[in-house]
XYZ file of C-alpha atoms in Angstrom:
665
model
C 93.675 65.043 181.093
C 92.577 61.790 182.687
C 93.193 58.060 182.416
C 90.461 56.127 180.610
C 89.163 52.596 181.111
C 88.509 51.271 177.600
C 86.614 48.232 178.877
C 84.252 50.138 181.161
C 84.088 53.205 178.928
C 84.723 55.581 181.833
C 87.326 57.838 183.415
C 89.811 56.589 186.005
C 90.286 59.166 188.740
C 89.743 62.879 188.305
C 90.765 64.948 185.261
C 93.572 67.417 185.781
C 94.410 70.493 183.750
C 97.607 70.610 181.689
C 97.716 74.210 180.449
C 96.641 77.616 181.628
C 97.695 79.929 178.812
C 95.612 83.076 178.494
C 94.874 82.544 174.807
C 93.245 79.155 175.375
C 93.794 75.753 173.795
C 91.716 73.940 171.185
C 92.003 71.276 168.488
C 94.195 69.010 170.629
C 95.614 65.760 169.205
C 97.748 63.105 170.908
C 101.071 62.027 169.518
C 100.915 58.291 168.679
C 103.670 57.544 171.210
C 101.510 59.112 173.929
C 104.201 61.546 175.039
C 102.891 64.886 173.735
C 99.736 66.791 172.916
C 99.637 69.291 170.051
C 96.989 72.018 170.097
C 96.058 75.357 168.514
C 96.033 78.784 170.149
C 95.637 82.274 168.638
C 98.513 84.553 169.658
C 100.151 87.816 168.671
C 103.031 86.829 166.369
C 105.388 89.430 167.839
C 104.802 88.235 171.410
C 107.455 85.892 172.758
C 105.542 84.553 175.754
C 102.090 84.283 177.288
C 102.362 87.340 179.602
C 102.843 89.452 176.466
C 99.735 87.955 174.839
C 97.711 88.457 178.003
C 98.808 92.076 178.335
C 97.853 92.814 174.718
C 94.448 91.162 175.091
C 93.757 92.983 178.362
C 94.727 96.328 176.862
C 92.394 95.766 173.939
C 89.538 94.642 176.180
C 89.879 97.488 178.683
C 90.574 100.354 176.300
C 87.804 102.906 175.899
C 88.988 103.519 172.352
C 87.546 100.902 169.993
C 88.915 102.357 166.753
C 90.998 100.069 164.542
C 93.810 100.857 162.131
C 94.389 98.595 159.118
C 97.523 98.410 157.004
C 96.795 95.186 155.099
C 93.953 92.944 153.929
C 92.229 90.211 155.922
C 91.486 92.742 158.638
C 88.240 90.805 159.002
C 87.358 87.269 157.976
C 84.096 85.302 157.810
C 82.319 86.792 160.839
C 84.977 88.501 162.968
C 87.726 91.097 162.863
C 91.077 89.369 163.083
C 92.899 91.752 165.487
C 95.921 90.409 163.573
C 96.416 87.477 165.899
C 97.699 84.230 164.401
C 96.754 80.622 165.027
C 99.863 78.670 166.031
C 100.523 75.030 166.918
C 101.776 74.413 170.441
C 103.085 71.227 172.028
C 102.832 70.246 175.673
C 104.109 67.102 177.334
C 101.519 64.500 178.297
C 103.982 62.775 180.627
C 102.854 63.231 184.222
C 106.428 62.764 185.432
C 107.999 65.346 183.117
C 110.739 67.418 184.721
C 110.307 71.148 185.341
C 113.436 71.882 183.353
C 111.929 70.462 180.177
C 109.136 72.006 178.138
C 106.564 71.010 180.743
C 106.073 71.083 184.484
C 105.273 68.094 186.676
C 101.629 67.491 187.429
C 100.382 65.533 190.406
C 97.894 62.893 189.178
C 94.529 63.204 190.850
C 93.360 60.507 193.243
C 89.605 61.046 193.323
C 87.323 58.233 192.270
C 84.996 58.541 189.256
C 81.957 59.413 191.377
C 83.741 62.346 193.004
C 85.047 63.506 189.636
C 81.521 64.263 188.463
C 81.285 67.210 190.884
C 81.655 70.729 189.537
C 85.274 71.813 189.729
C 87.244 74.953 189.044
C 90.294 74.851 186.801
C 92.527 75.335 189.848
C 90.911 72.561 191.895
C 91.019 70.145 188.958
C 94.717 70.798 188.440
C 95.533 70.683 192.165
C 93.740 67.367 192.675
C 92.645 66.171 196.076
C 95.661 67.567 197.910
C 94.435 71.156 197.712
C 97.905 72.363 196.757
C 98.411 75.245 194.358
C 97.900 74.112 190.756
C 100.984 73.480 188.649
C 100.509 73.963 184.902
C 102.714 72.814 182.068
C 104.319 75.354 179.793
C 103.532 74.735 176.121
C 106.032 75.503 173.371
C 105.188 77.264 170.094
C 106.021 74.936 167.189
C 105.120 77.428 164.440
C 106.241 80.942 165.435
C 105.882 83.717 162.897
C 103.308 85.933 161.204
C 101.279 83.152 159.565
C 98.250 81.101 160.579
C 98.758 77.428 161.397
C 96.317 76.089 160.473
C 94.672 78.614 158.129
C 91.032 79.550 158.613
C 88.654 76.734 157.619
C 85.001 75.897 158.207
C 85.316 72.460 159.746
C 86.444 69.256 158.106
C 89.516 67.085 158.601
C 92.396 68.307 160.756
C 94.985 70.380 158.914
C 97.869 69.031 160.993
C 99.092 65.577 162.035
C 101.831 63.825 164.028
C 104.117 61.100 162.683
C 103.693 57.569 164.117
C 106.981 57.804 166.034
C 105.910 61.134 167.556
C 109.013 62.914 166.279
C 107.519 65.119 163.547
C 104.501 67.350 162.945
C 103.040 68.068 159.505
C 100.859 71.129 159.142
C 99.109 73.428 156.676
C 99.912 77.130 156.290
C 99.664 79.925 153.723
C 102.828 82.039 153.605
C 101.902 84.205 150.602
C 102.326 87.940 151.115
C 98.683 88.802 150.280
C 96.540 86.044 151.778
C 93.281 87.668 150.664
C 94.085 86.842 147.030
C 95.742 83.459 147.599
C 94.514 79.890 148.080
C 98.102 78.634 148.129
C 98.135 76.700 151.378
C 101.249 74.552 151.667
C 102.291 71.462 153.663
C 105.197 71.878 156.070
C 106.947 69.487 158.435
C 108.731 70.448 161.661
C 110.501 68.329 164.327
C 108.473 67.828 167.497
C 111.557 68.910 169.431
C 111.557 72.201 167.535
C 113.585 73.636 164.702
C 113.188 74.962 161.190
C 110.107 73.979 159.208
C 110.418 72.444 155.741
C 107.905 72.852 152.907
C 107.169 69.550 151.147
C 104.333 70.563 148.771
C 104.807 72.326 145.433
C 101.342 72.962 143.966
C 100.379 76.616 143.315
C 96.895 75.715 144.529
C 95.676 74.586 147.946
C 97.510 71.764 149.753
C 95.890 70.643 152.968
C 95.024 67.930 155.538
C 98.303 65.968 155.851
C 98.143 62.444 157.285
C 100.948 59.960 157.949
C 100.656 56.264 157.065
C 100.587 53.978 160.130
C 104.039 52.566 159.322
C 105.476 56.068 158.873
C 106.703 55.369 155.339
C 104.340 57.825 153.618
C 102.631 61.119 154.166
C 99.454 61.957 152.245
C 97.570 65.188 151.672
C 94.863 66.683 149.483
C 95.973 69.057 146.754
C 94.449 71.472 144.240
C 96.344 72.326 141.053
C 95.118 75.830 140.183
C 96.051 78.931 142.148
C 93.151 81.095 143.326
C 90.411 78.529 142.628
C 88.862 77.227 145.832
C 86.596 74.735 143.994
C 89.322 73.018 141.983
C 89.441 69.222 142.054
C 90.846 67.867 145.320
C 93.499 65.324 144.385
C 95.088 62.828 146.795
C 98.880 63.022 146.928
C 101.182 60.530 148.664
C 104.863 61.209 149.304
C 107.520 58.628 150.170
C 109.167 60.237 153.202
C 112.573 58.736 152.486
C 112.873 59.420 148.751
C 110.640 62.506 148.606
C 108.849 61.092 145.547
C 105.229 62.288 145.333
C 102.389 60.621 143.416
C 98.873 61.755 142.503
C 96.719 58.738 143.356
C 93.597 60.237 141.755
C 94.894 61.452 138.411
C 92.261 59.393 136.564
C 89.525 59.909 139.164
C 87.174 62.757 138.168
C 85.814 63.605 141.608
C 87.146 65.593 144.562
C 88.562 63.676 147.504
C 86.837 64.518 150.779
C 87.672 62.970 154.148
C 90.289 60.194 153.983
C 92.167 57.798 156.236
C 94.949 55.246 156.116
C 94.089 51.642 156.902
C 96.133 49.394 159.154
C 96.944 46.781 156.575
C 100.022 44.592 156.231
C 101.458 44.160 152.734
C 100.554 42.725 150.336
C 97.275 44.623 150.316
C 94.374 42.245 149.743
C 91.159 43.414 148.142
C 88.696 44.789 148.997
C 90.810 46.536 151.618
C 93.445 48.956 150.354
C 95.871 51.328 152.091
C 93.716 54.466 151.723
C 89.956 54.933 152.008
C 88.294 58.240 151.152
C 84.862 59.724 150.553
C 83.902 61.803 147.530
C 80.753 63.590 146.376
C 79.020 61.789 143.520
C 75.510 62.582 142.223
C 74.133 63.675 145.582
C 75.849 60.974 147.615
C 79.257 60.697 149.287
C 80.297 57.058 148.813
C 83.541 55.467 149.948
C 86.472 54.641 147.669
C 89.456 52.358 148.324
C 92.773 53.301 146.732
C 96.254 51.792 146.339
C 99.439 53.706 147.052
C 101.250 52.008 144.186
C 99.840 50.882 140.851
C 97.292 52.493 138.561
C 94.098 50.616 139.361
C 91.028 52.865 139.752
C 89.526 53.229 143.225
C 86.961 50.649 144.324
C 83.580 52.266 145.040
C 81.236 51.438 147.910
C 78.000 53.421 147.500
C 74.714 54.046 149.264
C 76.283 56.351 151.851
C 76.874 59.981 152.644
C 80.117 59.383 154.534
C 82.500 61.793 156.248
C 85.020 61.973 159.123
C 86.742 58.655 158.374
C 88.888 56.875 160.994
C 90.407 53.393 160.726
C 91.277 51.449 163.861
C 92.444 48.008 164.859
C 89.491 46.055 166.199
C 88.203 42.543 166.789
C 88.013 42.142 163.040
C 90.970 40.372 161.422
C 92.341 43.575 159.887
C 90.422 46.392 161.508
C 87.342 48.581 161.251
C 86.520 51.797 159.469
C 84.439 54.229 161.510
C 82.735 57.161 159.845
C 79.846 59.604 160.119
C 76.891 58.816 157.878
C 73.719 60.827 157.323
C 70.781 61.178 154.972
C 68.139 63.774 154.225
C 65.926 61.984 156.785
C 68.446 61.699 159.640
C 71.469 63.584 161.027
C 74.867 61.988 161.476
C 75.326 58.710 163.280
C 78.566 56.769 163.639
C 78.809 53.782 161.308
C 81.285 50.910 161.099
C 82.686 48.760 158.338
C 84.716 45.676 159.349
C 87.537 44.185 157.292
C 87.043 41.454 156.419
C 83.262 41.430 156.752
C 81.846 38.553 158.822
C 79.614 37.734 155.861
C 82.496 37.517 153.449
C 81.845 40.791 151.667
C 82.056 44.487 152.461
C 79.154 45.810 154.506
C 78.444 48.719 156.844
C 76.177 49.196 159.846
C 75.354 51.913 162.357
C 77.124 51.925 165.705
C 75.073 54.677 167.358
C 71.320 55.219 167.354
C 71.121 58.605 169.046
C 68.141 59.825 167.025
C 66.174 56.663 166.273
C 63.491 57.142 168.928
C 62.799 60.752 167.988
C 62.883 60.188 164.247
C 60.460 57.271 164.540
C 57.797 59.807 165.535
C 58.282 62.023 162.489
C 56.904 61.479 159.013
C 59.642 62.435 156.546
C 59.668 61.504 152.895
C 62.769 60.066 151.162
C 64.834 61.977 148.656
C 63.896 61.293 145.032
C 66.135 61.934 142.029
C 65.330 62.898 138.455
C 67.404 63.884 135.427
C 66.624 66.312 132.618
C 68.421 68.049 129.763
C 69.776 71.414 130.873
C 72.079 74.005 129.329
C 74.137 72.743 126.370
C 71.808 69.712 126.371
C 73.828 68.289 129.287
C 72.275 65.904 131.779
C 71.396 67.742 134.991
C 70.253 66.088 138.217
C 67.340 67.346 140.248
C 66.131 66.189 143.655
C 62.690 66.207 145.208
C 61.181 65.837 148.672
C 57.425 65.362 149.000
C 55.406 66.564 151.988
C 54.401 64.349 154.926
C 51.354 62.229 154.164
C 51.801 62.834 150.457
C 48.700 62.182 148.318
C 49.419 62.006 144.546
C 45.816 62.982 143.826
C 46.291 66.385 145.443
C 47.884 69.566 144.150
C 50.806 70.926 146.174
C 52.591 74.285 146.082
C 56.314 74.157 145.375
C 59.414 75.490 147.126
C 62.282 75.791 144.670
C 65.559 75.756 146.636
C 68.781 77.125 145.110
C 72.076 76.069 146.662
C 75.074 78.243 147.444
C 78.750 77.909 146.697
C 78.160 78.294 143.835
C 80.328 75.179 143.640
C 78.211 73.142 146.030
C 75.401 70.608 145.672
C 72.177 69.339 147.147
C 72.316 65.705 148.192
C 71.096 62.965 150.465
C 72.443 64.782 153.498
C 71.163 66.414 156.664
C 71.404 70.123 157.404
C 70.022 72.292 160.175
C 70.033 75.525 158.189
C 68.254 74.696 154.908
C 66.442 71.492 155.777
C 64.309 70.272 152.867
C 62.148 68.131 155.148
C 61.213 71.181 157.221
C 60.397 73.114 154.062
C 58.187 70.257 152.833
C 56.199 70.026 156.058
C 53.287 72.360 156.888
C 54.580 75.521 158.514
C 52.496 75.089 161.674
C 50.059 72.650 163.294
C 47.214 74.969 162.327
C 47.771 73.940 158.720
C 46.461 70.462 159.500
C 44.057 71.135 162.340
C 44.478 71.291 166.100
C 44.814 67.554 166.578
C 47.732 67.213 164.162
C 49.598 64.920 166.562
C 47.652 62.593 168.798
C 49.071 61.631 172.159
C 49.556 58.061 173.236
C 48.926 57.489 176.944
C 51.259 55.458 179.085
C 52.547 55.108 182.624
C 55.742 56.686 183.781
C 58.131 54.990 186.253
C 56.638 56.970 189.142
C 53.137 55.706 188.327
C 51.824 58.935 186.810
C 50.120 59.062 183.450
C 52.115 60.519 180.575
C 51.619 60.881 176.872
C 53.883 60.831 173.854
C 53.390 61.565 170.161
C 52.721 58.628 167.895
C 53.530 58.745 164.211
C 50.881 56.252 163.185
C 47.974 58.209 164.669
C 49.069 61.705 163.654
C 47.218 63.570 160.957
C 50.600 64.255 159.354
C 51.086 60.522 158.866
C 47.525 60.074 157.555
C 47.968 62.669 154.826
C 45.648 65.337 156.240
C 48.037 68.100 155.258
C 48.984 70.337 152.421
C 52.688 70.945 152.856
C 54.999 71.641 149.924
C 56.860 69.744 147.280
C 60.513 70.779 147.541
C 62.623 70.732 144.372
C 66.401 71.264 144.226
C 68.490 71.464 141.037
C 72.223 70.742 140.905
C 72.888 73.180 138.078
C 76.097 73.687 136.083
C 78.802 74.532 138.605
C 77.647 71.965 141.150
C 80.066 69.476 142.681
C 79.909 65.696 142.322
C 79.519 65.554 138.529
C 83.110 65.932 137.351
C 85.430 68.921 137.344
C 84.386 70.156 133.893
C 80.799 70.504 135.136
C 82.013 72.349 138.246
C 84.238 74.692 136.222
C 81.417 75.677 133.861
C 79.849 78.306 136.134
C 82.929 80.523 136.478
C 82.441 83.661 134.392
C 78.839 82.652 133.671
C 76.923 83.202 136.897
C 73.647 84.223 135.289
C 74.035 81.981 132.223
C 73.998 78.169 132.280
C 72.820 77.901 135.925
C 69.785 80.074 135.127
C 69.009 77.918 132.067
C 69.285 74.758 134.189
C 66.955 76.134 136.847
C 64.404 77.225 134.270
C 64.483 73.924 132.396
C 64.417 71.950 135.627
C 61.306 73.774 136.767
C 59.712 73.254 133.355
C 60.483 69.545 133.626
C 58.882 68.987 137.037
C 55.805 71.010 136.086
C 55.260 68.790 133.043
C 56.262 65.498 134.676
C 54.576 65.620 138.078
C 50.855 66.477 137.961
C 50.676 66.970 141.744
C 52.708 70.208 141.472
C 50.610 73.380 141.359
C 52.576 75.579 138.964
C 50.519 78.590 140.004
C 51.904 78.442 143.551
C 55.684 78.362 143.361
C 58.336 80.111 145.471
C 62.099 80.432 144.882
C 64.447 80.453 147.871
C 68.243 80.713 147.976
C 71.222 81.717 150.123
C 74.738 82.898 149.279
C 75.054 82.154 145.549
C 71.454 80.954 145.871
C 70.640 84.433 147.186
C 72.433 85.934 144.197
C 70.378 83.724 141.868
C 67.182 84.719 143.713
C 68.120 88.340 142.957
C 68.868 87.391 139.336
C 65.448 85.717 139.037
C 63.856 88.953 140.257
C 65.007 90.720 137.109
C 64.501 87.865 134.641
C 61.220 86.063 135.369
C 57.788 86.616 136.910
C 56.860 82.935 137.266
C 57.295 82.785 141.060
C 54.671 83.987 143.514
C 57.398 85.086 145.912
C 61.153 84.969 146.457
C 63.420 84.588 149.500
C 66.910 86.092 149.123
C 69.323 85.278 151.961
C 72.847 86.773 152.043
C 72.973 87.220 148.277
C 75.033 89.548 146.081
C 72.934 92.384 144.698
C 75.685 94.505 143.158
C 78.692 92.506 141.950
C 81.026 95.523 141.991
C 80.245 96.608 145.552
C 80.276 92.930 146.516
C 83.914 92.764 145.433
C 84.912 95.742 147.558
C 83.274 94.482 150.736
C 84.183 90.789 150.736
C 87.324 89.444 152.439
C 88.456 86.471 150.326
C 89.248 88.377 147.147
C 90.507 85.299 145.347
C 86.878 84.234 144.958
C 85.455 87.104 142.850
C 88.750 87.422 141.003
C 88.421 83.808 139.848
C 84.685 83.830 139.230
C 84.731 87.123 137.295
C 88.196 86.688 135.726
C 89.809 89.532 137.669
C 88.962 92.639 139.721
C 86.195 95.017 138.548
C 88.588 97.605 137.107
C 89.901 94.940 134.717
C 86.627 93.086 134.006
C 84.023 95.849 134.255
C 81.704 94.443 131.590
C 81.619 90.918 133.024
C 80.795 92.221 136.496
C 78.000 94.369 135.072
C 76.705 91.658 132.725
C 75.740 89.478 135.692
C 74.903 92.102 138.338
C 71.260 91.816 139.529
C 71.026 95.501 140.486
C 71.186 96.564 136.828
C 67.874 94.783 136.146
C 65.970 96.438 138.986
C 63.436 98.073 136.681
C 62.002 94.583 136.048
C 61.546 93.683 139.731
C 57.937 92.742 140.484
C 57.950 89.581 142.634
C 57.274 89.910 146.398
C 60.616 89.328 148.121
C 61.843 88.540 151.621
C 65.411 89.783 152.186
C 67.553 88.241 154.954
C 71.040 89.270 156.037
C 73.343 89.154 159.074
C 75.401 92.084 160.321
C 78.473 89.914 160.862
C 78.481 88.466 157.361
C 81.858 89.512 155.980
C 81.743 87.048 153.097
C 78.807 88.886 151.506
C 78.460 92.156 153.339
C 75.159 93.189 154.920
C 75.146 96.234 152.641
C 74.130 93.911 149.783
C 70.914 93.084 151.632
C 70.248 96.717 152.495
C 70.749 97.744 148.855
C 68.281 95.103 147.678
C 65.662 95.989 150.289
C 65.979 99.730 149.594
C 65.522 99.097 145.884
C 62.442 96.918 146.414
C 60.877 99.478 148.724
C 61.478 102.354 146.319
C 59.928 100.297 143.509
C 56.950 99.556 145.795
C 57.477 95.821 145.348
C 55.971 93.963 148.353
C 58.996 93.218 150.506
C 60.233 92.549 154.004
C 63.720 92.364 155.530
C 64.796 90.060 158.346
C 67.987 91.494 159.848
C 70.176 89.615 162.343
C 72.563 91.910 164.269
C 74.298 88.870 165.834
C 74.667 86.423 162.920
C 77.110 86.059 160.058
C 76.785 84.262 156.729
C 75.020 81.391 158.509
C 72.206 81.645 161.051
C 73.524 79.445 163.863
C 71.891 80.472 167.146
C 68.924 78.195 167.964
C 66.407 80.935 168.718
C 67.462 82.879 165.630
C 67.098 79.714 163.571
C 63.545 79.258 164.830
C 62.719 82.829 163.862
C 64.380 82.309 160.479
C 62.282 79.243 159.634
C 59.072 80.859 160.868
C 59.667 84.080 158.925
C 60.614 82.270 155.719
C 57.743 79.793 155.850
C 55.205 82.443 156.824
C 56.330 84.559 153.859
C 55.915 81.667 151.440
C 52.554 80.729 152.977
C 51.383 84.318 152.569
C 51.934 84.276 148.803
C 51.513 80.589 147.940
C 48.677 79.676 150.262
C 45.277 78.782 148.861
């Protein structure tokens, strides 16, 4: 911890360490009164103190026996074995003068200046400060003891715990159901900061999550799903009056799922366009902002043209305050944006605060995202998206990469991703595709007087259109998010039905509508559910020159037995295999193997416990036995997502080389 100069934007003195627990500390948040810090640490629920946790961890690490005994589900989750530790919330005092007899120990503030603080320090020297005395660490207190995770496992997003404005109470998310592997029933609890019994304040049988107190402390809000066991149910926004306990659904008439949200700092009465709550929500490939009242039945006010997330409202130089949020597009990763209330120009407007990537992106030719709509299954409107290659020439013919999203309740949109980046798929796979001089260098003089060169977008052959590249097409088929809950619900129990019709009709549409697409050179690529659909395509069409199947289900029945979150297949297939045998078999790609003909690249990670690596091995073995041209890229150190930079480079090269091999001229 360290003091911070808000005017200079720098640290005052040297940071000092507050905790030294063996299980580590992460996800720290300050209490609004500045007195405490709440953080997360994974501990053994039957251990009463840190020495017990340390002893257990050391025994596990040093034992020559690596065998494991399981007596319940969730013995592994996502990409790791759980060891049956639990995430708990801990609190530690942030008061440097706290007495030893309280929950924390006194800490001597450091006296080094900011220049000295830049030097490399050990944990002990940071805590001891300049005096060189033995470090004194504060003893955190477990706020959520017991055999349950607080917060539950989640893949990023808004915090699942919060502190009341007066610093006296903590709200958190936890699942206390007996069999967590079949339950999405996270609940909201509150507990005094000083300790004591927790109280459950949510009642939905579905998922309740991400609590957040209003700035005046009158309300607490959270996101809630109505249906038990359905992870893609509509996210509603609930607000509870803390005094009366009355709870309202603010989005009952709003047919989209609430994403990130924040309270504004607004005195009553609330004047438009500012309202007490602002949230983002997926809508037709975007994530615009919506402003909502706590009382009354007026629909949310929409502010579009954004792909917003991670919302925070703060008092600023503006009359009311400023909303800060992350905003991205398919052409640029996240930057921090700001929206002032009221706007200096008299109306709502937003602008970027950071420009971390502007210089680099100015050197790269990336095409914008284009949208089209066609009639899909049931004659419903279905949205498709397209990215053209760098230097696009409408007079040329381009091969096509047909990307299929995962989820299956997910969506393509005007957003940036490092794993399945449409702009990278649209670009030529290597400089050789456009000649050796694909990027010219612009000479200049460096500060030391030497000559240097840098790439220039204007003079590159990519910018001048001397490239083939690919047209990338993405279809948000039935089951996708951002089109209303009925559309999202429609895929459950119909994995190979309406989505397959949408994909087929979408491809038919672009072939007929856009003459620059070479329908004789098309590849289908998908991961997760997209990998499942790639496997489904293998047994149902020969129109693609090649297929890429990443982490996809090959056998729905074995997929059930090897996944960890059993609520998912039990919702999507209406129960376990022994109760819904015919539905599992109706949509299992492995039962159509005799029709496999398309060259296929199979990709899977050893640590993928969502869709076990055995699914990839089964698919590859089948392709090899059928003598279908095939290759498998196996990652022994990746899970459901390929995250390590060098592995990601290999992934892109292998995928693009495979498509080039079969779709090249």
